[in-house]
XYZ file of C-alpha atoms in Angstrom:
747
model
C 0.017 -0.021 -0.006
C 2.839 2.408 0.790
C 4.349 1.971 -2.643
C 1.095 2.497 -4.329
C 0.553 5.610 -2.345
C 3.986 6.836 -3.154
C 3.313 6.242 -6.906
C 0.095 8.088 -6.624
C 1.810 11.115 -5.136
C 4.132 11.120 -8.047
C 1.533 10.770 -10.702
C 2.307 7.171 -11.485
C -0.617 4.839 -12.262
C -0.437 1.328 -10.807
C -2.812 0.021 -13.392
C -4.296 0.904 -16.831
C -7.297 -0.142 -18.859
C -6.507 -1.484 -22.359
C -10.123 -1.961 -23.125
C -13.450 -1.248 -21.481
C -14.110 -3.493 -18.432
C -10.455 -4.749 -18.397
C -7.820 -3.606 -15.993
C -3.991 -4.610 -16.046
C -1.956 -4.080 -12.769
C 1.557 -2.543 -13.124
C 4.351 -4.859 -11.841
C 5.941 -3.610 -8.599
C 9.404 -3.559 -10.172
C 8.234 -1.250 -12.942
C 6.780 1.131 -10.337
C 10.093 1.002 -8.659
C 11.930 1.745 -11.684
C 9.725 4.601 -12.631
C 9.838 6.267 -9.243
C 13.726 5.925 -9.403
C 13.646 7.834 -12.625
C 11.924 10.597 -10.593
C 14.599 10.453 -7.936
C 12.513 8.567 -5.518
C 13.916 5.228 -3.951
C 11.206 2.732 -3.389
C 13.387 -0.432 -3.635
C 12.611 -1.615 0.007
C 9.725 -1.098 2.538
C 12.259 1.070 4.537
C 13.076 3.214 1.496
C 9.237 3.637 0.771
C 8.649 4.929 4.423
C 11.539 7.197 4.175
C 10.304 8.664 0.765
C 6.912 9.120 2.141
C 8.076 10.892 5.080
C 10.346 13.028 2.898
C 7.415 13.895 0.593
C 5.286 14.954 3.690
C 8.033 17.118 5.065
C 8.670 18.725 1.714
C 5.881 18.998 -0.878
C 3.286 18.012 1.583
C 4.072 20.963 3.872
C 4.854 23.505 1.128
C 2.716 26.604 1.310
C 2.577 26.557 -2.513
C 3.006 24.146 -5.276
C 5.960 24.733 -7.602
C 3.816 26.275 -10.187
C 0.350 27.879 -9.886
C -1.986 28.270 -12.870
C -4.722 30.869 -13.142
C -7.011 31.934 -16.110
C -9.922 34.371 -16.232
C -12.572 31.878 -15.414
C -10.488 29.674 -13.186
C -8.792 31.123 -10.177
C -6.112 28.842 -8.598
C -7.006 26.740 -5.604
C -5.340 28.175 -2.580
C -7.458 26.586 0.075
C -4.342 24.948 1.585
C -2.902 28.265 2.723
C -3.421 29.104 6.361
C -5.542 32.030 7.299
C -3.553 35.145 7.514
C -1.184 34.217 4.802
C 0.167 37.247 2.902
C 0.626 37.040 -0.822
C 2.860 39.156 -3.016
C 3.312 39.043 -6.802
C 6.329 40.032 -8.912
C 4.967 40.499 -12.430
C 6.723 39.292 -15.504
C 7.603 42.831 -16.566
C 9.490 43.403 -13.423
C 6.758 45.220 -11.524
C 5.678 44.245 -8.024
C 1.976 44.152 -6.980
C 0.924 45.218 -3.562
C 0.570 42.660 -0.744
C -2.643 40.946 -1.347
C -3.222 40.051 2.240
C -5.672 37.060 2.815
C -5.534 35.320 -0.477
C -8.239 36.180 -2.980
C -7.751 33.601 -5.879
C -9.864 35.808 -8.210
C -7.392 38.571 -7.822
C -4.619 36.337 -9.161
C -6.635 35.569 -12.184
C -7.177 39.245 -12.844
C -3.456 39.798 -13.250
C -1.952 40.421 -16.718
C -1.370 37.384 -18.878
C 2.274 36.078 -18.316
C 4.569 34.174 -16.034
C 4.990 35.908 -12.685
C 6.431 34.936 -9.242
C 4.196 34.489 -6.465
C 5.380 34.778 -2.815
C 3.558 33.642 0.301
C 4.199 34.315 3.959
C 2.333 32.359 6.581
C 1.764 33.622 10.202
C 3.906 30.834 11.419
C 6.845 32.242 9.556
C 6.943 29.772 6.723
C 7.449 31.129 3.264
C 6.792 29.808 -0.266
C 7.490 30.943 -3.736
C 6.033 29.619 -6.983
C 5.694 30.424 -10.590
C 2.205 32.017 -11.352
C 1.173 31.427 -14.948
C -1.843 33.570 -15.868
C -3.224 32.210 -19.204
C -6.068 32.922 -21.522
C -8.901 30.602 -21.605
C -8.525 29.625 -25.154
C -5.897 29.420 -27.945
C -6.658 31.565 -31.063
C -9.301 30.292 -33.307
C -8.798 29.810 -37.151
C -9.634 32.899 -39.144
C -12.656 31.485 -40.819
C -12.690 28.162 -42.647
C -9.753 27.275 -44.979
C -8.166 24.499 -46.892
C -4.352 23.955 -47.416
C -1.837 21.446 -48.267
C -0.067 18.935 -46.054
C 3.526 18.156 -47.223
C 6.830 16.562 -46.083
C 9.166 19.414 -47.016
C 12.130 17.111 -48.007
C 9.932 15.498 -50.566
C 9.142 18.735 -52.348
C 11.957 19.278 -54.841
C 12.070 22.151 -57.345
C 14.605 23.048 -60.020
C 16.577 24.923 -57.537
C 16.722 22.233 -54.645
C 20.054 20.595 -53.844
C 18.605 17.160 -53.703
C 15.755 17.626 -51.167
C 13.127 20.247 -50.568
C 14.246 23.353 -48.719
C 12.891 26.580 -47.283
C 13.106 28.318 -50.657
C 10.713 25.705 -52.107
C 8.399 26.171 -49.115
C 8.222 29.893 -49.603
C 7.460 29.274 -53.331
C 4.865 26.740 -52.577
C 3.132 29.090 -50.072
C 3.313 32.071 -52.512
C 1.928 30.027 -55.386
C -0.805 28.072 -53.670
C -2.069 31.088 -51.707
C -2.272 33.265 -54.645
C -3.214 30.889 -57.395
C -5.289 28.326 -55.405
C -6.609 30.237 -52.571
C -5.028 27.998 -49.837
C -5.040 29.189 -46.264
C -2.093 27.158 -44.949
C 0.768 24.616 -45.551
C 1.283 21.981 -42.852
C 4.914 20.692 -42.612
C 6.724 17.792 -41.096
C 8.815 18.731 -38.127
C 11.729 20.717 -39.194
C 13.774 19.950 -35.896
C 17.471 19.528 -35.867
C 18.435 15.975 -36.573
C 21.102 13.816 -34.842
C 24.006 14.070 -37.431
C 25.173 10.998 -39.376
C 26.227 9.338 -41.370
C 23.907 7.814 -41.498
C 21.405 10.366 -40.177
C 18.074 8.957 -39.151
C 15.748 10.237 -41.853
C 12.754 10.264 -39.590
C 11.810 13.894 -38.633
C 10.053 12.512 -35.477
C 13.316 11.682 -33.694
C 15.295 14.704 -33.590
C 18.432 15.864 -31.720
C 16.649 19.087 -30.744
C 12.977 20.244 -31.022
C 14.052 23.718 -29.959
C 16.107 24.629 -33.057
C 15.565 23.992 -36.775
C 17.907 21.921 -38.899
C 20.024 23.952 -41.370
C 19.916 21.133 -43.970
C 16.619 22.965 -45.031
C 18.453 26.156 -46.011
C 18.298 27.346 -49.471
C 21.972 28.143 -49.945
C 21.683 30.783 -52.758
C 19.196 32.787 -50.690
C 21.833 33.535 -48.145
C 23.012 37.146 -48.811
C 26.755 36.234 -48.066
C 26.685 33.585 -50.822
C 26.473 36.126 -53.374
C 29.591 37.852 -52.000
C 31.841 34.790 -52.323
C 34.906 35.574 -54.704
C 38.029 34.023 -55.970
C 38.681 30.361 -55.040
C 35.764 30.226 -52.591
C 33.408 31.339 -55.562
C 34.845 28.607 -57.724
C 34.396 25.947 -55.036
C 30.815 27.138 -54.436
C 30.050 26.902 -58.073
C 31.495 23.259 -57.982
C 29.283 22.366 -55.102
C 26.254 23.830 -56.754
C 27.148 21.765 -59.954
C 27.316 18.537 -57.665
C 23.901 19.580 -56.149
C 22.397 19.688 -59.519
C 23.665 16.253 -60.331
C 22.362 14.901 -56.957
C 19.015 16.459 -57.812
C 18.870 14.905 -61.297
C 19.584 11.578 -59.785
C 16.440 11.840 -57.669
C 14.164 13.466 -60.227
C 15.405 11.587 -63.378
C 17.466 8.568 -62.213
C 15.045 7.040 -59.614
C 17.458 7.627 -56.704
C 16.157 8.126 -53.164
C 16.448 11.345 -51.283
C 19.979 11.200 -49.571
C 19.871 13.627 -46.730
C 23.564 12.898 -45.890
C 24.755 13.670 -49.333
C 22.708 16.886 -49.417
C 24.019 18.001 -46.070
C 27.703 17.178 -47.046
C 27.320 19.728 -50.021
C 25.485 22.286 -48.009
C 27.764 22.071 -45.037
C 30.860 22.859 -47.199
C 29.007 25.657 -48.844
C 28.017 26.983 -45.497
C 31.597 26.851 -44.429
C 32.501 29.051 -47.288
C 29.435 31.458 -46.499
C 30.526 31.678 -42.849
C 34.089 32.989 -43.845
C 32.367 36.042 -45.472
C 32.199 39.040 -43.032
C 28.665 40.228 -42.187
C 27.798 43.700 -43.129
C 27.279 46.057 -40.121
C 23.350 45.700 -40.398
C 23.596 41.911 -40.642
C 26.042 41.802 -37.810
C 23.703 43.877 -35.643
C 20.807 41.555 -36.410
C 22.880 38.447 -35.704
C 23.975 39.914 -32.409
C 20.348 40.672 -31.543
C 19.441 37.080 -32.315
C 22.268 35.740 -30.075
C 21.213 37.976 -27.235
C 17.698 36.923 -27.582
C 18.440 33.275 -27.654
C 21.041 33.309 -24.862
C 22.384 30.365 -23.177
C 20.051 27.797 -24.839
C 21.459 28.572 -28.328
C 25.039 28.569 -26.998
C 24.492 25.115 -25.413
C 23.014 23.786 -28.573
C 25.817 25.040 -30.691
C 28.404 23.760 -28.203
C 26.830 20.304 -28.479
C 27.146 20.587 -32.359
C 30.696 21.434 -31.961
C 31.578 18.747 -29.631
C 29.644 16.246 -31.698
C 32.025 17.192 -34.524
C 34.918 16.017 -32.321
C 33.432 13.126 -30.321
C 30.528 11.787 -32.367
C 26.837 12.444 -31.852
C 26.166 10.270 -28.854
C 27.089 12.626 -25.842
C 26.689 9.542 -23.476
C 29.907 8.234 -24.981
C 31.905 11.366 -24.759
C 34.731 11.710 -22.316
C 33.211 12.006 -18.837
C 34.189 15.682 -18.367
C 32.073 16.749 -21.413
C 28.831 15.148 -20.527
C 27.045 18.254 -19.499
C 26.943 21.884 -20.673
C 28.036 23.086 -17.167
C 30.756 20.484 -16.567
C 34.361 21.804 -15.906
C 35.485 19.926 -18.947
C 33.077 21.632 -21.266
C 33.988 25.024 -19.750
C 37.601 24.491 -20.293
C 36.974 23.384 -23.941
C 34.507 26.165 -25.019
C 37.303 28.738 -25.722
C 38.879 26.402 -28.084
C 35.580 25.853 -29.797
C 34.513 29.500 -30.197
C 34.737 29.424 -34.060
C 32.735 26.171 -34.331
C 30.228 27.402 -31.720
C 29.722 30.605 -33.744
C 29.425 28.527 -37.001
C 26.436 26.545 -35.647
C 24.905 29.552 -34.045
C 25.062 31.361 -37.432
C 23.349 28.324 -39.095
C 20.490 28.527 -36.510
C 20.160 32.234 -37.406
C 20.208 31.764 -41.125
C 17.480 29.107 -40.865
C 15.344 31.269 -38.631
C 15.608 34.014 -41.308
C 14.506 31.749 -44.112
C 11.560 30.495 -41.940
C 10.655 33.988 -41.291
C 10.761 34.625 -45.190
C 8.640 31.548 -45.824
C 5.917 32.694 -43.410
C 6.037 36.144 -44.755
C 5.585 34.753 -48.308
C 2.578 32.831 -47.041
C 0.890 35.797 -45.459
C 1.666 38.134 -48.408
C 0.045 35.569 -50.655
C -3.199 35.977 -48.653
C -2.988 32.989 -46.315
C -5.036 33.470 -43.151
C -2.756 30.986 -41.350
C 0.341 30.260 -43.404
C 2.883 27.720 -42.050
C 1.775 25.002 -39.659
C 4.781 23.695 -37.928
C 4.820 20.236 -36.364
C 5.971 19.527 -32.809
C 7.386 15.869 -32.491
C 6.461 14.056 -29.299
C 10.077 13.797 -28.136
C 13.837 13.858 -28.852
C 16.625 11.308 -29.342
C 18.254 10.187 -26.143
C 21.802 11.175 -27.354
C 20.906 14.563 -28.813
C 21.465 18.127 -28.059
C 18.288 18.653 -26.048
C 19.022 15.818 -23.607
C 22.556 16.954 -23.149
C 21.764 20.564 -22.525
C 18.783 19.918 -20.133
C 19.553 16.480 -18.497
C 17.739 17.247 -15.373
C 14.476 17.692 -17.354
C 14.340 14.186 -18.765
C 13.718 10.899 -17.019
C 16.992 9.042 -17.249
C 16.726 5.245 -18.125
C 13.123 5.822 -19.414
C 11.484 5.807 -22.937
C 8.111 6.896 -24.072
C 5.858 4.311 -26.000
C 2.395 2.824 -25.844
C 0.940 -0.032 -23.853
C -0.432 -3.241 -25.503
C -3.745 -2.786 -27.179
C -6.047 -4.478 -29.740
C -3.651 -3.510 -32.546
C -0.312 -4.287 -30.901
C -0.142 -7.009 -28.302
C 3.565 -6.139 -27.647
C 3.115 -2.512 -27.195
C 5.515 0.185 -28.532
C 8.788 1.629 -27.470
C 9.442 4.878 -29.396
C 13.056 5.432 -28.058
C 12.286 8.928 -26.763
C 13.177 9.870 -23.213
C 10.205 11.615 -21.364
C 10.142 14.933 -19.737
C 9.995 14.678 -15.984
C 6.682 16.314 -14.757
C 8.299 17.353 -11.513
C 11.204 19.038 -13.159
C 8.841 20.978 -15.558
C 6.810 22.206 -12.535
C 9.842 23.211 -10.641
C 11.071 25.293 -13.571
C 7.751 26.910 -14.096
C 7.487 24.928 -17.329
C 10.246 27.143 -18.737
C 11.568 24.293 -21.083
C 8.110 23.833 -22.539
C 7.640 27.591 -22.885
C 10.755 28.090 -24.595
C 10.138 25.195 -26.956
C 6.678 26.553 -27.826
C 7.983 30.074 -28.323
C 10.751 28.948 -30.659
C 8.264 26.997 -32.742
C 5.772 29.622 -32.930
C 8.229 32.392 -34.067
C 7.258 32.021 -37.574
C 4.116 30.054 -37.703
C 0.444 30.654 -38.019
C -0.424 27.386 -36.382
C 1.245 24.521 -34.589
C 0.450 20.753 -34.720
C 1.352 18.798 -31.717
C 2.045 15.164 -32.318
C 0.337 12.790 -29.725
C -1.275 15.659 -27.990
C -2.454 13.175 -25.436
C 1.154 13.386 -24.120
C 0.193 16.684 -22.497
C -1.767 14.590 -20.003
C 0.087 11.388 -19.494
C 2.780 9.252 -21.315
C 3.654 5.522 -21.080
C 7.071 5.314 -19.655
C 9.174 2.089 -20.432
C 12.084 1.336 -18.242
C 15.344 0.767 -20.279
C 15.990 -2.753 -21.098
C 12.442 -3.936 -20.610
C 9.697 -4.591 -23.187
C 6.981 -2.096 -23.656
C 4.543 -4.290 -21.983
C 6.356 -3.552 -18.601
C 5.777 0.189 -18.698
C 3.410 2.503 -16.796
C 1.522 5.729 -17.395
C 2.971 8.965 -15.780
C 0.644 11.889 -15.279
C 1.451 15.444 -16.276
C -0.343 18.524 -15.093
C -2.674 18.766 -18.051
C -4.097 22.115 -16.784
C -0.594 23.665 -16.655
C 0.492 22.156 -19.981
C -2.565 23.558 -21.691
C -2.285 26.880 -19.970
C 1.289 27.300 -21.152
C 0.223 26.257 -24.586
C -2.611 28.794 -24.599
C -0.371 31.636 -23.366
C 2.351 31.125 -26.078
C -0.238 30.526 -28.771
C -2.059 33.698 -27.795
C 1.187 35.722 -27.813
C 2.073 34.359 -31.247
C -1.549 34.660 -32.583
C -1.355 30.947 -33.511
C -3.890 28.246 -33.998
C -3.217 24.824 -32.240
C -3.990 21.542 -33.798
C -3.751 18.365 -31.588
C -3.000 15.022 -33.293
C -5.493 13.200 -31.119
C -5.914 9.912 -33.150
C -5.682 6.566 -31.523
C -6.988 5.542 -28.064
C -7.723 8.609 -25.998
C -8.516 8.584 -22.326
C -11.875 9.829 -21.476
C -12.075 13.605 -21.014
C -8.978 14.556 -22.961
C -10.780 15.549 -26.136
C -13.184 17.605 -24.100
C -10.340 19.225 -22.164
C -8.560 20.130 -25.510
C -11.816 21.410 -27.141
C -12.717 23.620 -24.155
C -9.286 25.346 -24.581
C -9.790 25.826 -28.349
C -7.369 23.125 -29.479
C -8.531 21.619 -32.773
C -8.484 17.871 -33.211
C -7.499 15.736 -36.143
C -10.042 13.782 -38.137
C -9.226 11.370 -40.801
C -11.706 10.363 -43.253
C -11.307 6.588 -43.063
C -11.631 6.381 -39.258
C -14.639 8.600 -38.799
C -17.096 5.845 -37.955
C -19.564 5.183 -35.137
C -17.743 2.353 -33.525
C -19.580 2.495 -30.196
C -22.996 3.250 -31.579
C -23.268 6.357 -29.412
C -21.920 9.769 -29.078
C -18.569 8.671 -27.465
C -16.743 11.023 -25.141
C -17.028 14.635 -24.656
C -17.714 16.783 -27.768
C -19.482 13.927 -29.486
C -16.190 12.587 -30.535
C -16.171 8.808 -31.341
C -13.449 6.399 -30.422
C -11.465 6.816 -33.492
C -8.617 4.374 -34.099
C -5.565 5.511 -35.571
C -3.962 2.883 -37.688
C -0.546 4.554 -37.958
C 2.371 3.381 -35.801
C 3.233 5.925 -33.269
C 6.656 4.266 -32.939
C 7.215 4.546 -36.740
C 6.425 8.238 -36.523
C 8.664 8.628 -33.565
C 11.660 6.724 -35.064
C 10.240 3.617 -33.469
C 13.077 1.314 -32.755
C 12.418 -1.059 -29.847
C 15.241 -0.923 -27.332
C 15.547 -4.684 -27.149
C 16.529 -5.500 -30.590
C 16.880 -2.218 -32.573
C 14.083 -3.102 -35.005
C 11.144 -0.937 -35.581
C 8.256 -1.577 -33.256
C 5.116 -3.548 -34.131
C 2.504 -1.448 -35.828
C -1.138 -1.106 -35.931
C -2.898 -2.781 -38.863
C -3.670 -0.712 -41.794
C -7.324 -1.719 -42.027
C -10.003 0.293 -40.104
C -11.164 -1.011 -36.782
C -14.476 -2.308 -38.100
C -14.527 -5.942 -38.163
C -16.052 -6.334 -41.587
C -17.150 -9.788 -42.663
C -15.576 -13.019 -41.431
C -15.295 -14.570 -44.942
C -13.751 -13.200 -48.117
C -16.908 -13.775 -50.132
C -19.006 -11.763 -47.549
C -16.558 -9.027 -47.241
C -16.313 -8.531 -50.999
C -20.154 -8.537 -51.390
C -22.227 -5.469 -51.944
C -24.162 -5.687 -48.649
C -25.465 -2.639 -46.800
C -22.925 -0.443 -45.042
C -24.458 -1.135 -41.795
C -24.136 -4.957 -42.038
C -23.191 -7.210 -39.223
C -20.166 -6.072 -37.265
C -19.622 -3.047 -39.479
C -19.089 0.415 -37.870
C -21.247 3.006 -39.702
C -19.622 5.661 -41.611
C -20.216 8.952 -39.913
C -22.330 11.507 -41.974
C -20.458 14.660 -42.729
C -22.855 16.738 -40.339
C -21.902 14.388 -37.541
C -18.109 15.470 -37.758
C -16.890 17.872 -35.144
C -16.171 21.383 -36.492
C -13.076 21.959 -34.344
C -10.814 19.920 -36.336
C -8.360 19.654 -39.203
C -10.117 17.151 -41.545
C -7.874 15.046 -44.052
C -8.331 12.030 -46.040
C -4.905 10.554 -45.253
C -1.736 11.390 -43.396
C 1.950 10.853 -43.903
C 1.722 7.469 -41.998
C -1.116 6.146 -44.002
C -1.416 5.088 -47.786
C -2.041 7.893 -50.270
C -5.665 7.982 -51.262
C -5.063 6.677 -54.794
C -3.386 3.518 -53.330
C -6.191 2.848 -50.856
C -8.742 3.321 -53.638
C -6.964 0.839 -55.990
C -5.919 -1.779 -53.348
C -2.219 -1.015 -53.916
C -1.662 -0.248 -50.228
C -2.611 -3.833 -49.300
C -0.512 -5.188 -52.048
C 2.522 -3.313 -50.741
C 2.000 -4.552 -47.209
C 1.632 -8.026 -48.572
C 4.921 -7.783 -50.370
C 6.674 -6.770 -47.183
C 4.990 -9.321 -44.881
C 3.077 -6.759 -42.989
C -0.493 -8.046 -43.151
C -2.128 -8.919 -39.894
C -4.052 -11.842 -41.326
C -4.254 -13.994 -44.532
C -3.808 -12.101 -47.524
C -7.185 -13.088 -49.001
C -8.913 -11.776 -45.979
C -7.074 -8.461 -45.979
C -7.646 -7.994 -49.769
C -11.340 -8.738 -49.139
C -11.495 -6.261 -46.278
C -9.931 -3.582 -48.501
C -12.332 -4.339 -51.312
C -15.335 -4.095 -49.020
C -14.163 -0.872 -47.506
C -13.494 0.671 -51.034
C -16.977 -0.529 -52.290
C -18.782 0.803 -49.084
C -17.096 4.266 -49.504
C -17.839 4.377 -53.160
C -21.466 3.574 -52.524
C -21.594 6.234 -49.890
C -20.109 8.868 -52.316
C -22.437 7.906 -55.134
C -25.440 7.917 -52.648
C -24.637 11.521 -51.535
C -24.072 12.798 -55.108
C -20.483 13.353 -54.510
C -19.242 11.019 -57.305
C -21.308 11.773 -60.425
C -18.507 10.321 -62.678
C -19.278 6.934 -61.261
C -17.214 4.375 -59.239
C -14.914 3.380 -62.036
C -12.792 6.478 -62.143
C -9.994 6.609 -59.487
C -9.107 10.219 -60.101
C -12.743 11.271 -59.770
C -12.959 9.206 -56.407
C -9.957 11.113 -55.053
C -11.911 14.278 -55.670
C -14.984 12.834 -54.361
C -13.564 12.025 -50.975
C -12.335 15.616 -50.715
C -15.834 16.929 -51.570
C -16.994 14.755 -48.571
C -14.488 16.677 -46.420
C -16.101 19.889 -47.591
C -19.575 18.624 -46.478
C -18.230 18.441 -42.919
C -18.170 21.404 -40.547
C -14.305 21.147 -40.137
C -12.718 24.593 -39.762
C -9.568 23.296 -41.530
C -9.521 20.930 -44.562
C -6.036 19.385 -45.383
C -5.030 18.024 -48.789
C -2.148 15.633 -48.784
C 0.072 17.086 -51.502
C 0.933 13.745 -53.129
C -2.761 12.935 -53.461
C -3.097 15.956 -55.701
C -1.012 14.286 -58.408
C -2.008 10.641 -57.675
C 1.135 9.393 -55.895
C 0.770 5.860 -54.715
C 3.600 5.502 -52.294
C 3.459 6.371 -48.515
C 6.015 8.589 -47.158
C 6.329 6.324 -44.102
C 5.265 2.721 -43.871
C 4.949 1.842 -40.219
C 6.444 -1.477 -39.293
C 9.392 -1.176 -41.543
C 12.987 0.093 -41.196
C 15.241 -1.041 -44.021
C 12.499 -2.800 -45.898
C 10.894 0.432 -47.248
C 12.424 3.797 -47.940
C 10.755 5.789 -45.242
C 11.200 9.620 -45.211
C 13.210 9.387 -48.517
C 10.619 9.594 -51.448
C 10.000 12.669 -53.602
C 6.530 13.451 -54.570
C 5.669 11.433 -57.653
C 2.689 10.876 -60.015
C 0.750 7.646 -60.444
C 3.637 6.158 -62.467
C 6.155 6.759 -59.765
C 7.860 9.438 -61.704
C 8.974 12.310 -59.393
C 7.310 15.579 -59.937
C 9.011 18.955 -59.298
C 7.380 21.922 -57.613
C 7.151 23.515 -61.136
C 5.327 20.304 -62.460
C 3.008 20.281 -59.582
C 2.152 23.993 -60.280
C 1.269 22.977 -63.916
C -0.458 19.751 -63.118
C -3.948 19.455 -64.633
C -4.875 16.774 -62.050
C -3.929 19.029 -59.099
C -5.804 21.927 -60.548
C -8.884 19.917 -61.077
C -8.776 18.760 -57.379
C -8.018 22.281 -56.148
C -10.951 23.747 -58.050
C -13.214 21.297 -56.041
C -11.785 22.791 -52.882
C -12.032 26.489 -53.924
C -15.601 25.982 -55.251
C -16.611 24.022 -52.057
C -15.203 26.720 -49.886
C -17.244 29.358 -51.750
């Protein structure tokens, strides 16, 4: 009982419910390991008693929690304060409020929005200090209804790209689509800094740092200093550009995969040349302002990059004296690395400038939102973020997912979690800084696995994901920080809330104005009722969270098991029945939700980067691909029959609603029809997977694969697999036919 109480005090669940009516107890040794990662020894009964006593003497007696949250309609709970306690507030701008006397929680909620310091003094002399976060009730709402593209930036090559899509291509896509197609946004994959290779992990969801962008996305020719290269440097830069053209041709014309490491090798050398060019006085002043604004966090990031050049990208294997930014060894070495630190700081600044230019191009093209950046769920255990802020991460732990109906072994994503106690102690500063950096040049932010704001499944190192436990975060604080930073940036927030979501989470997100994510194929009435709050059904996300996060299981280095690509509906036990033309509401079939039953507060899409492109799903090529790679969950005949039944069901639905006047035999028309269906929903944002616009059949990421499939390395292509440049996309009759549907539907 003592260990269970200790776990509860630290937000650790000792059981979980994998399905309604079924509960699984967490093993004691797992609870002990998770508590140890939070700095609590629970290995013996004596240790448990000692830890409980320490808690009661510390947090249990504290006048204030480490962080207090208030918002206009929700004052903080200060009932634990003794009568006669005096409160004083130091406001974020440096001002000091008068002593508030006996605490009036509503007075705290009336303070200016921001992160303040709250002081308490009790009559018995005890003092307390906490961060006071005063946040708005809601994040900004989308400016009307809009549609836009979803794209993996690396896959978007133009005639100027150096072998993969870059920020120049992004600015051009935004300028063209906003002006010519009336799009309101472009949603991107995470542009976070990767752990350097070779080989570099191509997944954008397993970064070295979420705080800073990766300079591999730079358009070299758009850097002002590039044009100032002269002499031998100019000749070398021209040689590099020629090699980049050849690399681009290999991808676009020779059938080669996108080679991030080859692109970076060329760009890195070009950037070394650019760095040698003195900045003009104005540019130097802007750079110095950026350094001052970013402060120690940027210096730490650049120091990690410089040390990684010498010692490799895994800081856990560096000499002991360098395994932390404040260690004596690092302090002694920094003066020797000043040039390299400056080089990496400069790259961050240049990337920030081009991100700003891309968002500016989007807004000038008339986009109401512009760029939608993506926040990955975590970072690589050996990367820059974990080195710079080690105390904020739970050592020896990895996030993942427990076993469920789609994956009996659970998932280990290989991403260390933030410690909720460390976040609270820091007033959520790491989280605030992360959001502020991502929102600098964004009209919206997508948060991957947004359920992680409330709880995450922690897996002790060396154990299978079945032996994990849920650890609770302060959802009110996490959402309030998000609302505050989004308010300051004027940015919309989209939560990726697909998959199994605990009751109440979608309602809490909706109450704060966070949009959800609704995918056409999964919008079914699985429970036959209105589901949890907000009328949101129990949608099942068939993507592999592990694949999106990098997904290698700690035990064997292979990518984690994935959820089956088929919808949750258990259609037809036999192939004959499944392939038949029976009614959509046949035995065991979950009903397709009518458009008017969809929630309005969502980004509605037909597919995602972890799912088959629409043309592949409509032709059955997605099942054929999974069959070739041995990824089918059941006998091939059954899986093909399921897919045929689902296609027939959807085509009947589209024809019945008058959305497919061309008839069921035209695949391109069917792609347009499913997007017409999205327009019939009340969704505030409608996203078009850019490869869908030209009939691409290949998924960008195939969960459940590692080397078997070229995840994250494919350029956008047409139905025949031939890569399409941005220029070809802009001239594509198929794309324009689809986008006319969207524009007409919006009107």
